[in-house]
CSV table of C-alpha atoms and ligand atoms in Angstrom, one decimal:
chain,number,residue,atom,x,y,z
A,1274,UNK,CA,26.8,6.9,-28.9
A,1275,UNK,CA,27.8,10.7,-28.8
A,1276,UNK,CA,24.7,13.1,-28.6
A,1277,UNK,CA,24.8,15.9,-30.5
A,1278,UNK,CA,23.7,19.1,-30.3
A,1279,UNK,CA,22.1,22.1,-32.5
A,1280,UNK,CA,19.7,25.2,-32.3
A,1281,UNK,CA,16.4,23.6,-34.1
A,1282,UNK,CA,15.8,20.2,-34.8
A,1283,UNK,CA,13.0,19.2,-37.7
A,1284,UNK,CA,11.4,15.8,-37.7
A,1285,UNK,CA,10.5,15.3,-41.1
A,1286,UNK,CA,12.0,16.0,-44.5
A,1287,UNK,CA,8.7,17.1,-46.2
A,1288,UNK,CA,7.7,20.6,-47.8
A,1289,UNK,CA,7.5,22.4,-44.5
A,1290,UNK,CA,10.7,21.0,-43.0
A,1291,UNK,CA,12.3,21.5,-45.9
A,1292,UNK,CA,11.5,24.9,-46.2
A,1293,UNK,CA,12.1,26.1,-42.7
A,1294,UNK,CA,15.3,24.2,-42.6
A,1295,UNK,CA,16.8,26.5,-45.6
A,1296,UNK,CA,15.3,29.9,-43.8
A,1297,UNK,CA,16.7,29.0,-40.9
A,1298,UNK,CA,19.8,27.6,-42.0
A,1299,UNK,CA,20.5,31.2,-44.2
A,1300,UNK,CA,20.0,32.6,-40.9
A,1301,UNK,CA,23.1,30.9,-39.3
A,1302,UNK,CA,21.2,28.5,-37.2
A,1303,UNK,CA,22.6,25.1,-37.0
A,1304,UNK,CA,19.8,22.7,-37.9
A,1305,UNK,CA,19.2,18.9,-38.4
A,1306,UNK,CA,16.4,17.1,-40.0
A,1307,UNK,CA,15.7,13.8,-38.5
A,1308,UNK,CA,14.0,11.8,-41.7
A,1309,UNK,CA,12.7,8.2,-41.2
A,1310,UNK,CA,12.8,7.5,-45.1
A,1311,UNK,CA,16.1,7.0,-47.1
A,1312,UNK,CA,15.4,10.5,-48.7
A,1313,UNK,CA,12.7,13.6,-49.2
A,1314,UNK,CA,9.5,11.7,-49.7
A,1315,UNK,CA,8.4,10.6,-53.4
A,1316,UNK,CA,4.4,11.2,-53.6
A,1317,UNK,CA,2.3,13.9,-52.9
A,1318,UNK,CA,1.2,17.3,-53.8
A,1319,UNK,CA,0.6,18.5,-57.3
A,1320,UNK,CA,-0.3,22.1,-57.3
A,1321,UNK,CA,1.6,25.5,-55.6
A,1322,UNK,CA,-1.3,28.0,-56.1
A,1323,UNK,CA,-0.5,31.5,-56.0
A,1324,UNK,CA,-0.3,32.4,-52.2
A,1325,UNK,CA,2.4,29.5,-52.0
A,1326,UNK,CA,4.2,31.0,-54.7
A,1327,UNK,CA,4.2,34.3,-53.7
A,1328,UNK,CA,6.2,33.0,-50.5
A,1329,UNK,CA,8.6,30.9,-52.1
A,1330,UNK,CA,9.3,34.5,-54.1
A,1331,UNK,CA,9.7,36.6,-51.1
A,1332,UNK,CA,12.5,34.1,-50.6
A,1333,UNK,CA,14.1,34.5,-53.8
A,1334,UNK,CA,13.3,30.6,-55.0
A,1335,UNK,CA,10.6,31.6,-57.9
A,1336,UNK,CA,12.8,31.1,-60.2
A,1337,UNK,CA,14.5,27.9,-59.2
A,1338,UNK,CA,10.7,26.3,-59.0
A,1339,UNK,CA,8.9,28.2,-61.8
A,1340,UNK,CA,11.7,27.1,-64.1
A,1341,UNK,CA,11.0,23.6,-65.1
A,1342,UNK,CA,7.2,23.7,-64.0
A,1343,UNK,CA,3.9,23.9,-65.6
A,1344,UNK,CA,1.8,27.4,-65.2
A,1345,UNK,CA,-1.9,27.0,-65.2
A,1346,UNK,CA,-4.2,29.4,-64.9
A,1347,UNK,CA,-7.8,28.2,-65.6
A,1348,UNK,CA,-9.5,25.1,-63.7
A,1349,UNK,CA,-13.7,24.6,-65.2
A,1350,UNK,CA,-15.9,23.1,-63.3
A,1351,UNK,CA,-18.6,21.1,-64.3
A,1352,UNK,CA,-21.6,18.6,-63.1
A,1353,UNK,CA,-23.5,16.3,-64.9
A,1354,UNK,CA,-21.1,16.9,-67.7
A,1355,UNK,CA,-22.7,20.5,-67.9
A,1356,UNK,CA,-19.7,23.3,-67.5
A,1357,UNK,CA,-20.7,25.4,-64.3
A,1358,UNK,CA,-18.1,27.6,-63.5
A,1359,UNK,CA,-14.6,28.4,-63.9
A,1360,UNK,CA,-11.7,29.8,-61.4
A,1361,UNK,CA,-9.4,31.8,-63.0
A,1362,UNK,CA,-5.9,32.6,-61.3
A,1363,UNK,CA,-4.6,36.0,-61.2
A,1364,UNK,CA,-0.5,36.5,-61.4
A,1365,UNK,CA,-0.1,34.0,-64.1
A,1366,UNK,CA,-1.8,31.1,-62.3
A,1367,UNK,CA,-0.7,28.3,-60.1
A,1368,UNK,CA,2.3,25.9,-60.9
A,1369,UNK,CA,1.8,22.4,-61.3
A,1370,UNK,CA,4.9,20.7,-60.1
A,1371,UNK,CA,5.0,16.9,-58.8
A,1372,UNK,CA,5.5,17.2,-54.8
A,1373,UNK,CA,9.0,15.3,-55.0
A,1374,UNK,CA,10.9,17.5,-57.5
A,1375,UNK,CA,9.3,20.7,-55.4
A,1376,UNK,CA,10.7,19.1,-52.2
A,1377,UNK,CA,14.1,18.0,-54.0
A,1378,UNK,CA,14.6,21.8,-54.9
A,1379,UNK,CA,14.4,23.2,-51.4
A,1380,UNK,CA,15.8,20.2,-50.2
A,1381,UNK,CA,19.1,20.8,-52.7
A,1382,UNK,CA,19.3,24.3,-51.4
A,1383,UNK,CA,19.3,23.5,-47.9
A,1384,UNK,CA,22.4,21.1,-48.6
A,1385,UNK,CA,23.7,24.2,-49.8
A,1386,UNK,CA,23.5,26.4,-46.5
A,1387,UNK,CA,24.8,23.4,-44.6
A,1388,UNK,CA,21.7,21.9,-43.2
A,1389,UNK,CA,22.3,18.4,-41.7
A,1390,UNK,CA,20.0,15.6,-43.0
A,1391,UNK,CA,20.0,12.4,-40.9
A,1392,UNK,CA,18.0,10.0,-43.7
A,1393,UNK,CA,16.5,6.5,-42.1
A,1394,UNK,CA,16.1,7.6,-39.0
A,1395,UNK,CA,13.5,6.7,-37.4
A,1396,UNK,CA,12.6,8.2,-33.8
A,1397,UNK,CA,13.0,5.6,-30.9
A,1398,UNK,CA,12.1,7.7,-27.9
A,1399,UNK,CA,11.3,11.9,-27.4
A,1400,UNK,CA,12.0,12.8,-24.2
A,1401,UNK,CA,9.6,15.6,-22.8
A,1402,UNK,CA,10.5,17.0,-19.4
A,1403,UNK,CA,8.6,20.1,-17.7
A,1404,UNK,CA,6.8,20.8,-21.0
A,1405,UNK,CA,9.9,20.8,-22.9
A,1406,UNK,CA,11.7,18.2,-25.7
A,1407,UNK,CA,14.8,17.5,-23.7
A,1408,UNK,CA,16.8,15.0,-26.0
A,1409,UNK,CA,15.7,12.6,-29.3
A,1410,UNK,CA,16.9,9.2,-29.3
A,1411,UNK,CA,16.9,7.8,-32.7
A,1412,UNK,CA,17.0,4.1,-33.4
A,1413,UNK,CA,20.0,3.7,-34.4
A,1414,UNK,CA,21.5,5.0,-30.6
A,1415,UNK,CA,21.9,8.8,-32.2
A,1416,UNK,CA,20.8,11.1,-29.8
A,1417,UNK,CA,19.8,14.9,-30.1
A,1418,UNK,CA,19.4,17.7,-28.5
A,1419,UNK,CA,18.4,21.2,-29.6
A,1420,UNK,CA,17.4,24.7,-28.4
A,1421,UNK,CA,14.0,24.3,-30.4
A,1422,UNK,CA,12.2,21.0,-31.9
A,1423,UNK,CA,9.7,21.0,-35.0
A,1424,UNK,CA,7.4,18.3,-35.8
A,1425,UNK,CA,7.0,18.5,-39.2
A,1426,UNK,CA,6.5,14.6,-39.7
A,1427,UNK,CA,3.0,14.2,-41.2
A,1428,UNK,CA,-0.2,13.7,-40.1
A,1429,UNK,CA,0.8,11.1,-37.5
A,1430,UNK,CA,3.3,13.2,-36.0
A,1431,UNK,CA,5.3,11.3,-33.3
A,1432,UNK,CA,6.3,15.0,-31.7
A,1433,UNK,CA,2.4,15.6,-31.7
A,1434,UNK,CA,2.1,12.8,-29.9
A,1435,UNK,CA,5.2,12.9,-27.5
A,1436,UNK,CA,3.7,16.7,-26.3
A,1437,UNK,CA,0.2,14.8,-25.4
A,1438,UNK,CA,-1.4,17.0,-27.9
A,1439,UNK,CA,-4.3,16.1,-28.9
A,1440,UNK,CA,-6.1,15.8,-32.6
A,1441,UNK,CA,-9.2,15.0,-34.1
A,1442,UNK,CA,-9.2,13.1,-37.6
A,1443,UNK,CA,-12.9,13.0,-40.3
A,1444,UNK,CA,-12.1,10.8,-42.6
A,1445,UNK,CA,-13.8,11.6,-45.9
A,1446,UNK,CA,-15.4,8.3,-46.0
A,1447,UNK,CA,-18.0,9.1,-48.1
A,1448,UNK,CA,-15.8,9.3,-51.0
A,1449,UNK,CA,-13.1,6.9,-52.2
A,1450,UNK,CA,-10.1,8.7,-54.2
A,1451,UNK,CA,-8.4,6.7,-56.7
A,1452,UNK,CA,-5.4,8.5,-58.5
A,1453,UNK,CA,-3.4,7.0,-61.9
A,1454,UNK,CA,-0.6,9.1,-64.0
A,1455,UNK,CA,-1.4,8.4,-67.6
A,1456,UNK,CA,-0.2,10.2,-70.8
A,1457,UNK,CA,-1.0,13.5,-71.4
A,1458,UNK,CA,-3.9,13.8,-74.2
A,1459,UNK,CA,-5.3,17.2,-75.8
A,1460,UNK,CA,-7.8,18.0,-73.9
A,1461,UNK,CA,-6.2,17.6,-70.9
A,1462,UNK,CA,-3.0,19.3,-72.3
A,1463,UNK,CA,-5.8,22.4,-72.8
A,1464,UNK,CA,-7.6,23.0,-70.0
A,1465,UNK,CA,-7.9,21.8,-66.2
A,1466,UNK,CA,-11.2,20.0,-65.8
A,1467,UNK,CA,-12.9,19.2,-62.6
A,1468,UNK,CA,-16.4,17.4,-63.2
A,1469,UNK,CA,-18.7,15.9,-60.8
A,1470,UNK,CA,-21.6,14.1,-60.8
A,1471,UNK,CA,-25.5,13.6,-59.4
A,1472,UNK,CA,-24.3,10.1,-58.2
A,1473,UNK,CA,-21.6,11.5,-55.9
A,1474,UNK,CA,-18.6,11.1,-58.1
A,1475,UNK,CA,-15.5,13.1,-59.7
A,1476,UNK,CA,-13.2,13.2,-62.1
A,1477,UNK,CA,-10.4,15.9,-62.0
A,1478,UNK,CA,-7.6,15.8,-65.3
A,1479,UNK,CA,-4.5,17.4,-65.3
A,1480,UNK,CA,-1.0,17.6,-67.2
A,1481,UNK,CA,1.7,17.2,-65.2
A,1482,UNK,CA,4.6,17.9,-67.4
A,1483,UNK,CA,4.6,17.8,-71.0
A,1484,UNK,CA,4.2,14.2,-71.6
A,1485,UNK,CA,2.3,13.1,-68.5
A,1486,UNK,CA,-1.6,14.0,-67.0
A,1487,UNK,CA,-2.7,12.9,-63.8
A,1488,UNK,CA,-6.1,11.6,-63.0
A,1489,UNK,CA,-8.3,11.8,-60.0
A,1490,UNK,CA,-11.3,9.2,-59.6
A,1491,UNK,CA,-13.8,10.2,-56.6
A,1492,UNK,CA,-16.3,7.6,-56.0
A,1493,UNK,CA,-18.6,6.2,-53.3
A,1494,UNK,CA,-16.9,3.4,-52.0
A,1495,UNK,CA,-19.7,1.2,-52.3
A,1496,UNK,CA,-19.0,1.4,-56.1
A,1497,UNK,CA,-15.0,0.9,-55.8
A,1498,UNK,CA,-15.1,-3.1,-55.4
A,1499,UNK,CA,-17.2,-3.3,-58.2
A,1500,UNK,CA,-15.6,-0.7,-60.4
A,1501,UNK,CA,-12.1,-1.6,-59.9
A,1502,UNK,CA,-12.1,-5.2,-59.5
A,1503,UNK,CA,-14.1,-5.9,-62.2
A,1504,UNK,CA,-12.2,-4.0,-64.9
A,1505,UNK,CA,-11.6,-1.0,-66.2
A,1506,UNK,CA,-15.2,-1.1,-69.3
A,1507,UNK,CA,-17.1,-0.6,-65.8
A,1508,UNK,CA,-14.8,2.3,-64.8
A,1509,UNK,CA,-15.1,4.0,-68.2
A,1510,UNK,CA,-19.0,3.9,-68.4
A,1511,UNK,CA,-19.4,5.6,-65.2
A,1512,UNK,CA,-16.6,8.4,-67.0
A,1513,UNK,CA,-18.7,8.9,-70.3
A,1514,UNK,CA,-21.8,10.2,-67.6
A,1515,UNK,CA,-20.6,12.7,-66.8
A,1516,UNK,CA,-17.0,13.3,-68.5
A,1517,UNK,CA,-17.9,15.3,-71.3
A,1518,UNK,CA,-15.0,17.5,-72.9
A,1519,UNK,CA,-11.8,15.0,-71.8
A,1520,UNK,CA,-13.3,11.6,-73.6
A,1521,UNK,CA,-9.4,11.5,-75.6
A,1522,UNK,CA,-8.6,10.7,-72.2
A,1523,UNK,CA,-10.7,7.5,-72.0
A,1524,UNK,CA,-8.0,5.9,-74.2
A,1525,UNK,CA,-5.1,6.2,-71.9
A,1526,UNK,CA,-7.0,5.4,-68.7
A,1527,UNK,CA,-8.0,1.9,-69.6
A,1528,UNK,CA,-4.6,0.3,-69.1
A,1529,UNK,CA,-3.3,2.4,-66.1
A,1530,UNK,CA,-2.8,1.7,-62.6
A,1531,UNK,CA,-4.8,3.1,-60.0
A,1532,UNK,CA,-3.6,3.8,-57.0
A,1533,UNK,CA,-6.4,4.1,-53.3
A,1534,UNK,CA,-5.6,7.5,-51.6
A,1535,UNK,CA,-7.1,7.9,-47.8
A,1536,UNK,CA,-7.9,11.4,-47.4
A,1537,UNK,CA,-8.9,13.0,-44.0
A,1538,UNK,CA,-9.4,16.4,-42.2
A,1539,UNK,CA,-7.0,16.2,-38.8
A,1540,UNK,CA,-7.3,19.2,-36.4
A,1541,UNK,CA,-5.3,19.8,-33.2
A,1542,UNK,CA,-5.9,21.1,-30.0
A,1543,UNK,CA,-2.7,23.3,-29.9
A,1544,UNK,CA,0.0,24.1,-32.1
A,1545,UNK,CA,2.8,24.4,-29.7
A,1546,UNK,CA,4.2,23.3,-26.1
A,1547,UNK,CA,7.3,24.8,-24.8
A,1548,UNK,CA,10.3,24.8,-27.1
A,1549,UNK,CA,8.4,22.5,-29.8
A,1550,UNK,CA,5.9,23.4,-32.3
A,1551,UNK,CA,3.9,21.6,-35.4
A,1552,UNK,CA,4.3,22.4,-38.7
A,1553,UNK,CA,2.6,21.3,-42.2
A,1554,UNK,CA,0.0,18.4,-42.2
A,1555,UNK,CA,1.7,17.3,-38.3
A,1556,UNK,CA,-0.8,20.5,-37.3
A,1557,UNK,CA,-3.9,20.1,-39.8
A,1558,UNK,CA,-4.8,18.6,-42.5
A,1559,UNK,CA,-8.0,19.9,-45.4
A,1560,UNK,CA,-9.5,18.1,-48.1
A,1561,UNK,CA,-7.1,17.9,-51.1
A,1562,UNK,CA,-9.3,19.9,-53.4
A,1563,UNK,CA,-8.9,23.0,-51.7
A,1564,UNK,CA,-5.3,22.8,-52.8
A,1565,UNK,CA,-3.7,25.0,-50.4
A,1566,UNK,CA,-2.1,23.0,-47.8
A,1567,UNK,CA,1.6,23.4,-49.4
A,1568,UNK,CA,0.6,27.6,-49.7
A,1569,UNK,CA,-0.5,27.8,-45.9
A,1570,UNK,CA,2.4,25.0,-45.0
A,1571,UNK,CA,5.2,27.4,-46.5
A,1572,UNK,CA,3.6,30.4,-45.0
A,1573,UNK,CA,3.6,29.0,-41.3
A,1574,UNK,CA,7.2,28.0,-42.3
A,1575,UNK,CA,8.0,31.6,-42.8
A,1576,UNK,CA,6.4,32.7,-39.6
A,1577,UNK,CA,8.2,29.9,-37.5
A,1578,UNK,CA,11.6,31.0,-38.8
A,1579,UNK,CA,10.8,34.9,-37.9
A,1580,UNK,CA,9.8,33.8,-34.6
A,1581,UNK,CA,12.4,30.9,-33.6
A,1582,UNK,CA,15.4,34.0,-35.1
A,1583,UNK,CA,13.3,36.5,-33.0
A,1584,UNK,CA,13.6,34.6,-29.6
A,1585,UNK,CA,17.4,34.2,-29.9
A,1586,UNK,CA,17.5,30.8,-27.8
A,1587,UNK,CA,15.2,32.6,-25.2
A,1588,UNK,CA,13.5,30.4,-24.2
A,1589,UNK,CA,10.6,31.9,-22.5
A,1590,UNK,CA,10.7,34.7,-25.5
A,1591,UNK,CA,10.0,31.5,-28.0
A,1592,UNK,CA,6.6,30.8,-26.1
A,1593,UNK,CA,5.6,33.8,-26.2
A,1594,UNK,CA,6.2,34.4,-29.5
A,1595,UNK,CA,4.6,31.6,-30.7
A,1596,UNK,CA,1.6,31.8,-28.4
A,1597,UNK,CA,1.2,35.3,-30.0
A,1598,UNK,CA,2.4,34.9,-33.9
A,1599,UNK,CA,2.4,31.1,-34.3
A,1600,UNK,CA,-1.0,30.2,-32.8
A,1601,UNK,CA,-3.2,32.4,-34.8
A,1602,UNK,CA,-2.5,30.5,-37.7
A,1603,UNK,CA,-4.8,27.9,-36.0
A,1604,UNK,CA,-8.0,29.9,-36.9
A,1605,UNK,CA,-7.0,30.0,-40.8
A,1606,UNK,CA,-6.5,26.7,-40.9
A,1607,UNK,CA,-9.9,26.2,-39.0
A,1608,UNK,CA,-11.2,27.8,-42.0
A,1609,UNK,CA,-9.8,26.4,-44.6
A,1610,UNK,CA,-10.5,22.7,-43.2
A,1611,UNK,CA,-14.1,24.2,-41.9
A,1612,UNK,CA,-14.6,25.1,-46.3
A,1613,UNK,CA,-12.7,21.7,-47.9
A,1614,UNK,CA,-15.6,19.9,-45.0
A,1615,UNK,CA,-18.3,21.9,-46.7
A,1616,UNK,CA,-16.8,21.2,-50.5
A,1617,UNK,CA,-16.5,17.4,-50.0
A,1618,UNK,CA,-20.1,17.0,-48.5
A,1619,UNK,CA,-21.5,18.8,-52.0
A,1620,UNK,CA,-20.0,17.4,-54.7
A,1621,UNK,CA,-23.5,15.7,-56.0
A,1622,UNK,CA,-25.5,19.1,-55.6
A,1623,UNK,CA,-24.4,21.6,-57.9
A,1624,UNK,CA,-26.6,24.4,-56.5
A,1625,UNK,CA,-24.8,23.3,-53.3
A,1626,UNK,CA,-21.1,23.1,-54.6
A,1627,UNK,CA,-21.7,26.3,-56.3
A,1628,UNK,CA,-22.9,28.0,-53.1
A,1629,UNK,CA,-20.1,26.3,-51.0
A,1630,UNK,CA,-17.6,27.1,-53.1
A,1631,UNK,CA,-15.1,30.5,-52.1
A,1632,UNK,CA,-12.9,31.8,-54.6
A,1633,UNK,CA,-11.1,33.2,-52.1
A,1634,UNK,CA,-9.4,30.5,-50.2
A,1635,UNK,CA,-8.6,28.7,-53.4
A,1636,UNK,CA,-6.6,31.2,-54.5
A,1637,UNK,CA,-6.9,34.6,-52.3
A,1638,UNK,CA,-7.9,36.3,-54.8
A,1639,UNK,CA,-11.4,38.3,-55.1
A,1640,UNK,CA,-14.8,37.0,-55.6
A,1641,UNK,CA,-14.3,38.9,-59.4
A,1642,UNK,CA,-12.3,35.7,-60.0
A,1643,UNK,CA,-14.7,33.2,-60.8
A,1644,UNK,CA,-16.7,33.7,-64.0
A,1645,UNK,CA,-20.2,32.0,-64.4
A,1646,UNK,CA,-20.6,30.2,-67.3
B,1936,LIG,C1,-4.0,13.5,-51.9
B,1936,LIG,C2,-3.5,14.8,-51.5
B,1936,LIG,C3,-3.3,15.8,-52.4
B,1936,LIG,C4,-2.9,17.1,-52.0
B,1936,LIG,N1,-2.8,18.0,-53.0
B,1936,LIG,C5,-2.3,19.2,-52.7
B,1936,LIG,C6,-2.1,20.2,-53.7
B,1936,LIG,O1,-2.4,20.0,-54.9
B,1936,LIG,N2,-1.7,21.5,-53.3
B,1936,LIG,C7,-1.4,21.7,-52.0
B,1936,LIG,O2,-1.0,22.9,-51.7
B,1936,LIG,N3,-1.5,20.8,-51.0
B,1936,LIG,C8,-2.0,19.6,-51.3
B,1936,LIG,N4,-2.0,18.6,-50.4
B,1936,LIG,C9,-1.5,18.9,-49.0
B,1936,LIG,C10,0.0,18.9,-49.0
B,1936,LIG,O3,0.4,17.6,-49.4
B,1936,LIG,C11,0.5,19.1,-47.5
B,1936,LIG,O4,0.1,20.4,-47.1
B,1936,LIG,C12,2.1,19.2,-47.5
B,1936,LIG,O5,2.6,18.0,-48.1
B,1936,LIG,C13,2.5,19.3,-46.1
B,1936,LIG,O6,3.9,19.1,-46.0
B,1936,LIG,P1,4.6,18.4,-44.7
B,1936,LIG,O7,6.1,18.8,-44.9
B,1936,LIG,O8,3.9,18.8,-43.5
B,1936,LIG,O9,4.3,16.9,-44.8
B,1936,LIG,P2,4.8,15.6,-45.5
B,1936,LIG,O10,5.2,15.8,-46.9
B,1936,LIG,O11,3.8,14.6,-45.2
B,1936,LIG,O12,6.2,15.2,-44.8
B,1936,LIG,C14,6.3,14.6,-43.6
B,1936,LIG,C15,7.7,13.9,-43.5
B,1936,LIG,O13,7.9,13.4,-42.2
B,1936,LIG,C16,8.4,12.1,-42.3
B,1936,LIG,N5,8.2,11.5,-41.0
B,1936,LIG,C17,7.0,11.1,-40.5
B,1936,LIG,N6,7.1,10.5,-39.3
B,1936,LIG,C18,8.5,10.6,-39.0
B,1936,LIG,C19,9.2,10.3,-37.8
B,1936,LIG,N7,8.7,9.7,-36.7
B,1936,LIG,N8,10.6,10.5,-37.9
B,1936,LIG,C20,11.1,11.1,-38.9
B,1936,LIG,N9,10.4,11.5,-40.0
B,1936,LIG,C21,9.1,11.3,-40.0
B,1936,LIG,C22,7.8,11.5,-43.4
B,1936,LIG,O14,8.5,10.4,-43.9
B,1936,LIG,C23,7.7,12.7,-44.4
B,1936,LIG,O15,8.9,12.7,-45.2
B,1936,LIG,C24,-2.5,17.3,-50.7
B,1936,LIG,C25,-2.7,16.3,-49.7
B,1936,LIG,C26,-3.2,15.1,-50.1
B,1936,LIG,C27,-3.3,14.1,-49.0
């Protein structure tokens, strides 16, 4: 089969492939995005916070998100069914906005600068040669080859893994997430409400359109079997301890379906060799509840695209721009991982959570932002 050839090749259809793809592709590069799944991929993130947003702008694609989304701008906090705290969002809040239609709107505007998309195809073979991705062979024959090579594939990254770079995963063991979509009741339709608990669980409720609330369970997984396989009753008298201002919601969680989520922390040792680099949750990964991966992802989308236009096919000029403007963004993510680590080992302390807890990198704002209650 005929290899063929192009300036930047993306492994991965997600967010940050997405995203790059359409800078890069209004930049007149020619790029193709290698995805192994028949399309963009269905599940995942619910909430662009205001950092994210505020890229996507610079970009001229507020609109296009904003348009059919949900602004929030409030999220209280409470424990033992006590409010604590609340974080409020500057800029008129954070969007809520299920992952797939996000990714579907980028996606669709990519089309439009004539980005390739190879759909079901999965990577047979990456060949590396003096530090550099020479040629991807797909496994349907197609080969590839391109100028510069993103692995924007997820947390098991096969480009992570054909540059021998290394990573460290933490799974968050300690606490099982179970996740169900449910109709949207009042309370929920009012406010964002995060509550935990003395015995190590949470509860987080949330609309996600104007019909539809998810629902976050956090629980210690010695509880789940017992919980969830002996019926919802047990699930909804842990709720009432500690789920005080959402009990409309108890209603519509009794007949819905809840799905196990795995989360884990994943750092690596570098974020590029050669002509390749990571991108998105293939470089890190931080607890959900910080809820700024998509934010930082679209950022070090941006920075990618300025330096990948910068180097001009150079390719020594490429390394050393992303040695120098890429590989910085290591030590924010550090951070952010370093504070969702610190979050998720708290949740059954309040005088800890509340001391953990940073305003700041949940929505880089100011410390003014979060109002005692
Ligand atoms: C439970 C959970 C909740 C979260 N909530 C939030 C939130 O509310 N707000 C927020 O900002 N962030 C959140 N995040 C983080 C956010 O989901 C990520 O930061 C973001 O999705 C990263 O996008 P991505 O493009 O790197 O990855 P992904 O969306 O994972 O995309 C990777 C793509 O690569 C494809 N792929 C994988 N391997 C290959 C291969 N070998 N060949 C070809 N294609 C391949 C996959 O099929 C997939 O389409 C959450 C994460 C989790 C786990």
């Amino acid at each position: 089969m005929a290899t063929t050839s192009c300036d930047v090749a993306i492994v991965g259809a997600g967010l940050g492939g997405c995203f790059l793809a359409l800078l890069l592709g209004r930049r007149g590069q020619r790029v193709v995005v290698i995805e192994q799944g028949p399309s963009i991929p269905s599940a995942g993130a619910d909430f662009l916070k205001p950092p994210g947003l505020r890229v996507l702008a610079r970009h001229g694609l507020a609109d296009l998100v904003g348009r059919h989304g949900l602004r929030r701008d409030t999220v209280r906090y409470y424990h033992d069914g006590d409010p604590i705290q609340e974080c409020r969002f500057p800029e008129g809040g954070f969007l809520v906005r299920p992952y797939r239609e996000l990714v579907e709107l980028i996606y669709t505007s990519c089309v439009m600068e004539g980005v390739e998309f190879w759909f079901d195809a999965g990577i047979d073979e990456i060949a590396v040669g003096d530090g550099r991705v020479e040629e991807l062979t797909l496994s349907n024959g197609r080969r590839l080859r391109a100028g510069v090579v993103i692995g924007a594939d997820g947390t098991r990254s096969a480009v992570r893994q054909a540059l021998d770079i290394e990573q460290r995963t933490l799974p968050y063991d300690r606490l099982l997430m179970r996740v169900a979509t449910v109709p949207l009741t009042a309370s929920v339709a009012q406010l964002n409400r995060l509550y935990f608990s003395s015995e190590g669980w949470f509860a987080y409720l949330y609309p996600i359109n104007r019909d539809q609330a998810r629902v976050f369970v956090g629980l210690p997984p010695e509880d789940d079997k017992e919980i969830f396989q002996d019926g919802i009753p047990a699930l909804l008298d842990e709720l009432k301890k500690f789920v005080t201002d959402s009990s409309d919601a108890f209603n519509v969680l009794q007949p819905a379906t809840w799905q196990p989520i795995k989360v884990s922390s994943m750092r690596v040792a570098e974020y590029h060799k050669g002509n390749a680099a990571l991108l998105g949750s293939a470089a890190f990964a931080c607890h959900p509840m910080t809820g700024m991966g998509m934010s930082y992802t679209l950022h070090d989308a941006e920075l990618l695209a300025d330096v990948i236009c910068a180097a001009g096919g150079d390719a020594d000029l490429l390394e050393r721009l992303l040695s120098a403007r890429y590989e910085p963004r290591r030590e924010a993510h550090r951070q952010l991982i370093d504070y969702g680590d610190a979050l998720a080992s708290t949740f059954h302390d309040r005088g800890a959570y509340l001391a953990a807890f940073r305003p700041e990198l949940h929505i880089y704002g100011d410390a003014a932002a979060l109002q005692p209650i």
